[in-house]
PDB file of C-alpha atoms and ligand atoms in Angstrom:
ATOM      1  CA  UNK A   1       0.000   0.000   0.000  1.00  0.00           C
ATOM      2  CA  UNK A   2       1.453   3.070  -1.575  1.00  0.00           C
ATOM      3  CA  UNK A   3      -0.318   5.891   0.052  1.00  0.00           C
ATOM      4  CA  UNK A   4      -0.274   9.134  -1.711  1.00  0.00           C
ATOM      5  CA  UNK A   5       2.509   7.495  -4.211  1.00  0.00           C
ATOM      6  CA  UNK A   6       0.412   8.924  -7.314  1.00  0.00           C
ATOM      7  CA  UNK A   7      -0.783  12.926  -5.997  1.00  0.00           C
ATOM      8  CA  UNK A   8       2.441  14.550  -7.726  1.00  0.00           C
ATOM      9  CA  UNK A   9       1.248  12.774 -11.286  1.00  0.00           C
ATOM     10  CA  UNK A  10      -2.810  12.628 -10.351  1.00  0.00           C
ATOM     11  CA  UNK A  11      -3.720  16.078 -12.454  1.00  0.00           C
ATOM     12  CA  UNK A  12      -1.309  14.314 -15.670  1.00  0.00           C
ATOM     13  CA  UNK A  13      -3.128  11.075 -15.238  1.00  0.00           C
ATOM     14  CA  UNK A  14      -6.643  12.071 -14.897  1.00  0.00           C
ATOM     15  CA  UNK A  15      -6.176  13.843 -18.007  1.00  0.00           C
ATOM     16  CA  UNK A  16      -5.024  11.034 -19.657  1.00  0.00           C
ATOM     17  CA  UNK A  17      -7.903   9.074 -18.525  1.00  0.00           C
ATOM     18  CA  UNK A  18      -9.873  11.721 -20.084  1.00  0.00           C
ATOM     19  CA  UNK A  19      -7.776  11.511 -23.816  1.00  0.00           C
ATOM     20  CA  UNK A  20      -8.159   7.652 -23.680  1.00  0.00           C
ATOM     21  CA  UNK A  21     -12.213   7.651 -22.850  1.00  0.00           C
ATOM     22  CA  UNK A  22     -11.950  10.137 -26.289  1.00  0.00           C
ATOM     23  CA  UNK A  23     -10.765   6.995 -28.213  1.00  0.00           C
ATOM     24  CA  UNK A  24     -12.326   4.345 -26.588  1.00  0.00           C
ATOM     25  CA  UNK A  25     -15.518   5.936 -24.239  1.00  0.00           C
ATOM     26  CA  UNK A  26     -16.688   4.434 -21.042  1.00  0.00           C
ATOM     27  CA  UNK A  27     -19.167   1.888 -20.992  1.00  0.00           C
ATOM     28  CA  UNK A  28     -21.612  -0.382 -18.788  1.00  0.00           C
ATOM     29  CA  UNK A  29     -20.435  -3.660 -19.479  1.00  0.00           C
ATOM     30  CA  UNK A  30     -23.072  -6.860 -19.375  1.00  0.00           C
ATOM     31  CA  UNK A  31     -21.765  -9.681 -17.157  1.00  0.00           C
ATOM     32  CA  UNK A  32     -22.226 -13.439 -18.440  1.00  0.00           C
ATOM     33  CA  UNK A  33     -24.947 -13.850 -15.851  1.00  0.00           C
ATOM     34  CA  UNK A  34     -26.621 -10.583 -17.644  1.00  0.00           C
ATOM     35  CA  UNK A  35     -26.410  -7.898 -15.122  1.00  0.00           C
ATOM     36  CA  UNK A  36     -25.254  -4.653 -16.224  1.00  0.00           C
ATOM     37  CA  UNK A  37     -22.374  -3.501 -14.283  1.00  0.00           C
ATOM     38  CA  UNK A  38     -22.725  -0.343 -12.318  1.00  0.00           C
ATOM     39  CA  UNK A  39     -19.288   0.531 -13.071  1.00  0.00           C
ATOM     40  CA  UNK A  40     -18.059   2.190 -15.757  1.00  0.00           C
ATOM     41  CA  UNK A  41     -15.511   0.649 -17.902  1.00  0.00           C
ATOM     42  CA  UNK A  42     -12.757   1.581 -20.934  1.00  0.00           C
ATOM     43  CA  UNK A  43      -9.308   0.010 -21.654  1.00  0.00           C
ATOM     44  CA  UNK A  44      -5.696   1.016 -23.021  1.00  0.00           C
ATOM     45  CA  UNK A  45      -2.690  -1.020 -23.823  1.00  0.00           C
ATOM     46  CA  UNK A  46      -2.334  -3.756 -26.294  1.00  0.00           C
ATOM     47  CA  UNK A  47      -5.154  -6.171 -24.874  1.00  0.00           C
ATOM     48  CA  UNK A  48      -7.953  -4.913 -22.492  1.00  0.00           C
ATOM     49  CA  UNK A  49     -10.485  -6.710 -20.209  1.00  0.00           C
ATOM     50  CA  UNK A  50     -14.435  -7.376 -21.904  1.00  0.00           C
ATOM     51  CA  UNK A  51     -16.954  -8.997 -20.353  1.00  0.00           C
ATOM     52  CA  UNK A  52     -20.511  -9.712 -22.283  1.00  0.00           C
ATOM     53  CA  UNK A  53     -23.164 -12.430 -22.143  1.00  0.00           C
ATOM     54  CA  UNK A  54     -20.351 -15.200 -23.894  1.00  0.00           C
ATOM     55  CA  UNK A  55     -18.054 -14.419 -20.976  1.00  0.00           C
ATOM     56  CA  UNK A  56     -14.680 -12.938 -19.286  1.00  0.00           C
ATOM     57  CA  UNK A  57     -11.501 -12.061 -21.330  1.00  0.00           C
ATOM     58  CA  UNK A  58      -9.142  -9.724 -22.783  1.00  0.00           C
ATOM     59  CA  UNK A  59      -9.150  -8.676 -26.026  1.00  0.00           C
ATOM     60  CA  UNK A  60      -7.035  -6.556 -28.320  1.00  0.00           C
ATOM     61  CA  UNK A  61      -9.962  -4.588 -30.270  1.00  0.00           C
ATOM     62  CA  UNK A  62     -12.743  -2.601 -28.431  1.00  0.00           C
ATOM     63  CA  UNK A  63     -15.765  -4.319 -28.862  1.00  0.00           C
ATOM     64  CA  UNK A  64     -17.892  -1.330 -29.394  1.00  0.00           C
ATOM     65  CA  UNK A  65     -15.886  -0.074 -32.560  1.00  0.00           C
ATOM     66  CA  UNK A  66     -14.036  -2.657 -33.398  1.00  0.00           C
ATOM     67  CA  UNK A  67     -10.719  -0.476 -33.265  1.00  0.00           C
ATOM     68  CA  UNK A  68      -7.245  -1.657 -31.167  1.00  0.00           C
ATOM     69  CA  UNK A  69      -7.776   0.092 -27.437  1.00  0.00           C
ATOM     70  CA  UNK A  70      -5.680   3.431 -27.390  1.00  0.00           C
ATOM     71  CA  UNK A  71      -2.195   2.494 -26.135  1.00  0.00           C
ATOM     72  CA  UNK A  72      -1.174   3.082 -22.321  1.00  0.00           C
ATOM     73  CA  UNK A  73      -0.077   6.508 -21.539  1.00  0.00           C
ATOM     74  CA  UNK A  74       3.579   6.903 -20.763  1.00  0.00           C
ATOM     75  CA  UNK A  75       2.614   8.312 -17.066  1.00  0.00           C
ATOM     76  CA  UNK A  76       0.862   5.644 -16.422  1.00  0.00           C
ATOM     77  CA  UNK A  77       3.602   3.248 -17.579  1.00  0.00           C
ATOM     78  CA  UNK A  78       6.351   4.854 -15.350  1.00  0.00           C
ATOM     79  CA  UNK A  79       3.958   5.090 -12.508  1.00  0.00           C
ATOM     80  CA  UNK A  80       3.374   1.524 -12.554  1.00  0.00           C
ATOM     81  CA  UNK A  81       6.724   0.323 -12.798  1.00  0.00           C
ATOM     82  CA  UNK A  82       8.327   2.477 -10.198  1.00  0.00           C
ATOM     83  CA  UNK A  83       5.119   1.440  -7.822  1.00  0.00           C
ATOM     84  CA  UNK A  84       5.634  -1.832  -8.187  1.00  0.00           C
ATOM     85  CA  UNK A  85       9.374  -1.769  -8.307  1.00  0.00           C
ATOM     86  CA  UNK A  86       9.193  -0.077  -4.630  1.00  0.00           C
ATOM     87  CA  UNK A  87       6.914  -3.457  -3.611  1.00  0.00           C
ATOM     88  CA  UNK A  88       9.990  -6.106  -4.650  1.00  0.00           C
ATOM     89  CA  UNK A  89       8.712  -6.211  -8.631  1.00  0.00           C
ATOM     90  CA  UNK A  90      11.484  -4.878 -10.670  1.00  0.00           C
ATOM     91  CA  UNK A  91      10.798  -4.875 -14.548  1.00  0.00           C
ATOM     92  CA  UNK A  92       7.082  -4.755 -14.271  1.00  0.00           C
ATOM     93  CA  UNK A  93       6.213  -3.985 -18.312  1.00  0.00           C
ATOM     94  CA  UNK A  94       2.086  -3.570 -17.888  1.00  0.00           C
ATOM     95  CA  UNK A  95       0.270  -4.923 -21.527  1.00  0.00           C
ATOM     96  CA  UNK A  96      -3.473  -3.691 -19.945  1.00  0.00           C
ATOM     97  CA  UNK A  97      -4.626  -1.210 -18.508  1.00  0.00           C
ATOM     98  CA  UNK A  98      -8.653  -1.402 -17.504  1.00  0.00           C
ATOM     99  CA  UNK A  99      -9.673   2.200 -16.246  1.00  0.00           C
ATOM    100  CA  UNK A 100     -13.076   1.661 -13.899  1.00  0.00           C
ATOM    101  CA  UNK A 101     -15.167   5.036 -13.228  1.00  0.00           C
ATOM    102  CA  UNK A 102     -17.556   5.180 -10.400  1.00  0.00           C
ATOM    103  CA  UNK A 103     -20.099   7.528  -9.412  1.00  0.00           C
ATOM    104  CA  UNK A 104     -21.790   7.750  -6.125  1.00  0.00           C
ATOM    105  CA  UNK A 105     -24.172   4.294  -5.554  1.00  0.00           C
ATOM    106  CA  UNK A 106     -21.642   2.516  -7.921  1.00  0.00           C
ATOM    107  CA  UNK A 107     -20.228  -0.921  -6.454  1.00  0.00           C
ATOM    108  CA  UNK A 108     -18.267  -3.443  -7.505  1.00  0.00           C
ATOM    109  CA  UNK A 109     -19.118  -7.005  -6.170  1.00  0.00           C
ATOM    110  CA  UNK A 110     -16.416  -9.303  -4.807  1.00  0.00           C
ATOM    111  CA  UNK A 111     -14.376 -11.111  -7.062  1.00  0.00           C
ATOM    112  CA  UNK A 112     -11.072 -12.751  -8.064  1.00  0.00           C
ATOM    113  CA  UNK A 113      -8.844 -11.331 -11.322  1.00  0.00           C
ATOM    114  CA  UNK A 114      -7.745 -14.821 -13.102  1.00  0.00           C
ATOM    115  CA  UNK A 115      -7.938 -14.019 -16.603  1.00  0.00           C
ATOM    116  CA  UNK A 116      -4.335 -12.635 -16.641  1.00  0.00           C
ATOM    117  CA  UNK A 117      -1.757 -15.562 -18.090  1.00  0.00           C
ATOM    118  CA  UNK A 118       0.623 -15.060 -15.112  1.00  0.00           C
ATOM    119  CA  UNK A 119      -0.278 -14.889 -12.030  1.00  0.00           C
ATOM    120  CA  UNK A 120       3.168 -14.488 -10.589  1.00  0.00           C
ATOM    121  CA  UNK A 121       3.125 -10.639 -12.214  1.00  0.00           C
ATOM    122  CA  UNK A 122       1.273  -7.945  -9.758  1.00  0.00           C
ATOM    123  CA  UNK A 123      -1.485  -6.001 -10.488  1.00  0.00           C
ATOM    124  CA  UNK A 124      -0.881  -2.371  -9.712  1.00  0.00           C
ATOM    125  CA  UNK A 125      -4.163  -0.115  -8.777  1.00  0.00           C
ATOM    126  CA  UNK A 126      -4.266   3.812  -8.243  1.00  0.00           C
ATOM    127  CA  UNK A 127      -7.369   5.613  -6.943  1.00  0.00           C
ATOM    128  CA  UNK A 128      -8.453   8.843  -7.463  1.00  0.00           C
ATOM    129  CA  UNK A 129     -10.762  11.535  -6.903  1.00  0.00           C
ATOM    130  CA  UNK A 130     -13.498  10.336  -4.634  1.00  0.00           C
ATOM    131  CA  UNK A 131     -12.606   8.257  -1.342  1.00  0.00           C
ATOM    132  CA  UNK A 132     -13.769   4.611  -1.248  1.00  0.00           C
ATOM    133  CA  UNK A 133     -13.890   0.975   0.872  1.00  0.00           C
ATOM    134  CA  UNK A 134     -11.900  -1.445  -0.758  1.00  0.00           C
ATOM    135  CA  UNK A 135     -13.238  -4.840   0.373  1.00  0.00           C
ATOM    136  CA  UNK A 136     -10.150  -7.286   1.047  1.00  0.00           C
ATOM    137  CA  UNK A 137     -11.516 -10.795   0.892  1.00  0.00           C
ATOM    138  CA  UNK A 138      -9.597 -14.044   1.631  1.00  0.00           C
ATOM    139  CA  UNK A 139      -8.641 -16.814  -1.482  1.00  0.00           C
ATOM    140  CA  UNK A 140     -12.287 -18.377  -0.775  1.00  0.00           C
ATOM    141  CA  UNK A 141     -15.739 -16.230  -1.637  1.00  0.00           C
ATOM    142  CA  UNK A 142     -17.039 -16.641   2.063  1.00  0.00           C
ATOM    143  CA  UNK A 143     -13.915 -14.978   3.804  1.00  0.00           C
ATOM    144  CA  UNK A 144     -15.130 -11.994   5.214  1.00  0.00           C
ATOM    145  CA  UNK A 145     -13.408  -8.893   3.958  1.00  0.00           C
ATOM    146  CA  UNK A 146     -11.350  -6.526   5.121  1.00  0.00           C
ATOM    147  CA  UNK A 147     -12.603  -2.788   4.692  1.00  0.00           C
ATOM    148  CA  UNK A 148      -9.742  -0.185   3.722  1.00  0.00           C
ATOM    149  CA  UNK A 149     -10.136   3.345   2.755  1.00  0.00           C
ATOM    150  CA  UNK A 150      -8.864   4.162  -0.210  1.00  0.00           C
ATOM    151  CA  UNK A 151      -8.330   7.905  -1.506  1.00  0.00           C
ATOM    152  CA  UNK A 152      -6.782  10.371  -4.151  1.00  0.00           C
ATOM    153  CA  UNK A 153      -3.527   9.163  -4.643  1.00  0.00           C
ATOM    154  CA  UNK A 154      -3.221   5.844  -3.746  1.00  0.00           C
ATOM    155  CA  UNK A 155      -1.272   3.036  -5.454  1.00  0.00           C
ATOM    156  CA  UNK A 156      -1.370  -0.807  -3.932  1.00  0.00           C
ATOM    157  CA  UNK A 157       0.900  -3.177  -5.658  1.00  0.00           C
ATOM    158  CA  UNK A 158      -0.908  -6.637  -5.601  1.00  0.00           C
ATOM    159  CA  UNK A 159       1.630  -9.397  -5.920  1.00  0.00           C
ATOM    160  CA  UNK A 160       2.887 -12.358  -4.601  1.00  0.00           C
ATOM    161  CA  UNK A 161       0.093 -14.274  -2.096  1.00  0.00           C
ATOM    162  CA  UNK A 162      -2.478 -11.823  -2.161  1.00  0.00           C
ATOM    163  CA  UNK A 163      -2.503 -11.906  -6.439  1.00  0.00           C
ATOM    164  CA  UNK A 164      -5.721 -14.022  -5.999  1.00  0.00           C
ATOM    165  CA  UNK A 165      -7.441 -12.706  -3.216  1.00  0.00           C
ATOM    166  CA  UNK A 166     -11.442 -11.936  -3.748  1.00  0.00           C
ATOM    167  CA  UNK A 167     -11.546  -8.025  -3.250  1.00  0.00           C
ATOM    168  CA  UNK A 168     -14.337  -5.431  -4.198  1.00  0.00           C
ATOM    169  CA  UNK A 169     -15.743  -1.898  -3.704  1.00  0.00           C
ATOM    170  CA  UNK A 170     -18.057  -1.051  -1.488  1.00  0.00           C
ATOM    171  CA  UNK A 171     -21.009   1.011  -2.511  1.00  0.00           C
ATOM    172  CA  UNK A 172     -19.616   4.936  -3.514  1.00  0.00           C
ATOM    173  CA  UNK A 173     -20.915   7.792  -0.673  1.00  0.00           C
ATOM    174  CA  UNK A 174     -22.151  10.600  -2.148  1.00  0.00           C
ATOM    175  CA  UNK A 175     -19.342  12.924  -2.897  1.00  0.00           C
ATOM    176  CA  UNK A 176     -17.079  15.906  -4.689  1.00  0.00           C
ATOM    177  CA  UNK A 177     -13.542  15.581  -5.051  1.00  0.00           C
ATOM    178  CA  UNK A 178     -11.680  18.972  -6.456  1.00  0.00           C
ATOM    179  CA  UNK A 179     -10.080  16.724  -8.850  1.00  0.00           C
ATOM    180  CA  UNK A 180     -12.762  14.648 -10.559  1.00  0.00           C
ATOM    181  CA  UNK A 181     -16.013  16.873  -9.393  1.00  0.00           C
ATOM    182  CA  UNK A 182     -18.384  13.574  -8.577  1.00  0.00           C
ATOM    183  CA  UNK A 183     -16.174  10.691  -9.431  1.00  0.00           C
ATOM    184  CA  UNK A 184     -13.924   7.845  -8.506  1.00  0.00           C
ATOM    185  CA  UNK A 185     -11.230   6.776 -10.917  1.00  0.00           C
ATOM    186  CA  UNK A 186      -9.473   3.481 -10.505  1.00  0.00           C
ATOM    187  CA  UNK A 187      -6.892   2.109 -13.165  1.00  0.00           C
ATOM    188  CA  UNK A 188      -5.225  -1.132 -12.627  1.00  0.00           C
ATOM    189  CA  UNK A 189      -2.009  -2.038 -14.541  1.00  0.00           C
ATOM    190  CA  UNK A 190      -1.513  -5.214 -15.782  1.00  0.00           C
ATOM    191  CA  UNK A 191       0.114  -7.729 -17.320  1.00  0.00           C
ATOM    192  CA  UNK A 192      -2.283  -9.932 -19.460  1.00  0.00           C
ATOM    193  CA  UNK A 193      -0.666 -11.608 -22.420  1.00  0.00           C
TER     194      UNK A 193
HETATM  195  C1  LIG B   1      -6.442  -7.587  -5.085  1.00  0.00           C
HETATM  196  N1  LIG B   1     -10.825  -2.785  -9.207  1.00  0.00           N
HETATM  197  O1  LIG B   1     -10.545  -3.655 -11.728  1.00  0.00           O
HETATM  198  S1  LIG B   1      -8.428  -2.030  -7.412  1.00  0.00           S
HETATM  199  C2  LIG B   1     -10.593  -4.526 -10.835  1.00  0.00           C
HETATM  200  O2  LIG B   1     -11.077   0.007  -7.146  1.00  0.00           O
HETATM  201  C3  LIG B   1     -10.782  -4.106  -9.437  1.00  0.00           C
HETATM  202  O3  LIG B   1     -11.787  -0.377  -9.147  1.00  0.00           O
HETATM  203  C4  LIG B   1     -11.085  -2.225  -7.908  1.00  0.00           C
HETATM  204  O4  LIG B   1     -10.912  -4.927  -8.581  1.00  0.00           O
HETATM  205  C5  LIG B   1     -11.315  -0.745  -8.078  1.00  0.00           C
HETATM  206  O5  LIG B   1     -10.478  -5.738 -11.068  1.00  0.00           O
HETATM  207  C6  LIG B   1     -10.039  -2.526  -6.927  1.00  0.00           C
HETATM  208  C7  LIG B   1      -7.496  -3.051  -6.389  1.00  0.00           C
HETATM  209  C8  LIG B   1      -7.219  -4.456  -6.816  1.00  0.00           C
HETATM  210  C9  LIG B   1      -7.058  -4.826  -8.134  1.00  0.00           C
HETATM  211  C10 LIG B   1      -6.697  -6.134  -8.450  1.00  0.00           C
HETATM  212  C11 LIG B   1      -6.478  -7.066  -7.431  1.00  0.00           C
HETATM  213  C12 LIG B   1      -7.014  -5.375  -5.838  1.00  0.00           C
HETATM  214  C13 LIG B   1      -6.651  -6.673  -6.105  1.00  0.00           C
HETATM  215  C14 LIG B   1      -6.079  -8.395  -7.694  1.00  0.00           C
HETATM  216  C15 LIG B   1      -5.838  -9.261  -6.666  1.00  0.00           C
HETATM  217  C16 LIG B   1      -6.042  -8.877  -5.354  1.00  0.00           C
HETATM  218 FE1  LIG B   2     -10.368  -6.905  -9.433  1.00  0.00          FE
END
């Protein structure tokens, strides 16, 4: 847990977020079970994470124009890899980069990330704008979670033993941040492919 690792870069990042949702726009994915997802969704990098009625996977196109996903922005690159270099994971080289927006009621339900090839590379996450409760689940569904706030600025490097942890957001409180006006940002780095 990286706390504050990101606030020097936040103002460049969010508006990179903002140039990548002009290429490929947010979107309320359907889940296989067909739920729509209460949080919004885009992608960069050279594969990004889909989910629709036929299922969970990455992909190299966006689904909703057919085009690649933009490629990752260079701050978020370098952000990632120093991040995760400070946790013990030198040479982190993120592929994916799946940028989740949330507005106040928005929640996402607990759940493992296991479509990624290697599960010995981390997952690095940043938050920002609005403050949230990241649940912190256990490797089985019924573990009950740990609550941790999470706000502007944030980075947690997810590696090692806790790769495959179930974890989740509780439900957004109503909210403005001076950043993001009545948002929540979250981008997690990856390695997919
Ligand atoms: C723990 N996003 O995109 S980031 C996700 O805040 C996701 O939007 C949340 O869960 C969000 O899949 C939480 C923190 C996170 C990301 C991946 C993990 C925690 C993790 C993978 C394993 C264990
Ligand atoms: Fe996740």
């Amino acid at each position: 847990m990286l706390r504050g690792f990101a606030l020097r870069e936040a103002a460049a990042l969010i508006a990179a977020i903002t140039r990548v949702a002009a290429e490929a726009p947010f979107r309320h994915m359907i889940t296989p079970g067909g739920f729509r997802m209460s949080v919004a969704m885009t992608n960069c990098g050279e594969a990004g994470w889909v989910t629709d009625r036929k299922g969970y996977r990455y992909q190299p196109t966006d689904p909703e124009s057919g085009k690649p996903w933009p490629p990752i922005p260079a701050a978020f690159l370098g952000l990632a890899a120093a991040a995760a270099a400070s946790s013990g994971f030198a040479g982190f080289r993120p592929d994916a980069c799946l940028v989740n927006r949330y507005e106040p009621g928005t929640r996402l339900t607990l759940h493992q990330d296991r479509n990624e090839r290697d599960f010995a590379q981390p997952i690095v996450s940043v938050s920002l704008g609005l403050p949230a409760t990241f649940l912190f689940g256990g490797l089985e569904r019924r573990d009950r979670p740990q609550r941790v706030p999470l706000v502007h600025g944030d980075v947690v490097v997810w590696g090692g033993p806790s790769r495959l942890n179930f974890h989740g957001v509780a439900e957004l409180a109503e909210g403005e941040h001076p950043a993001t006006g009545r948002l929540r940002y979250n981008l997690t780095l990856r390695k997919a492919l």
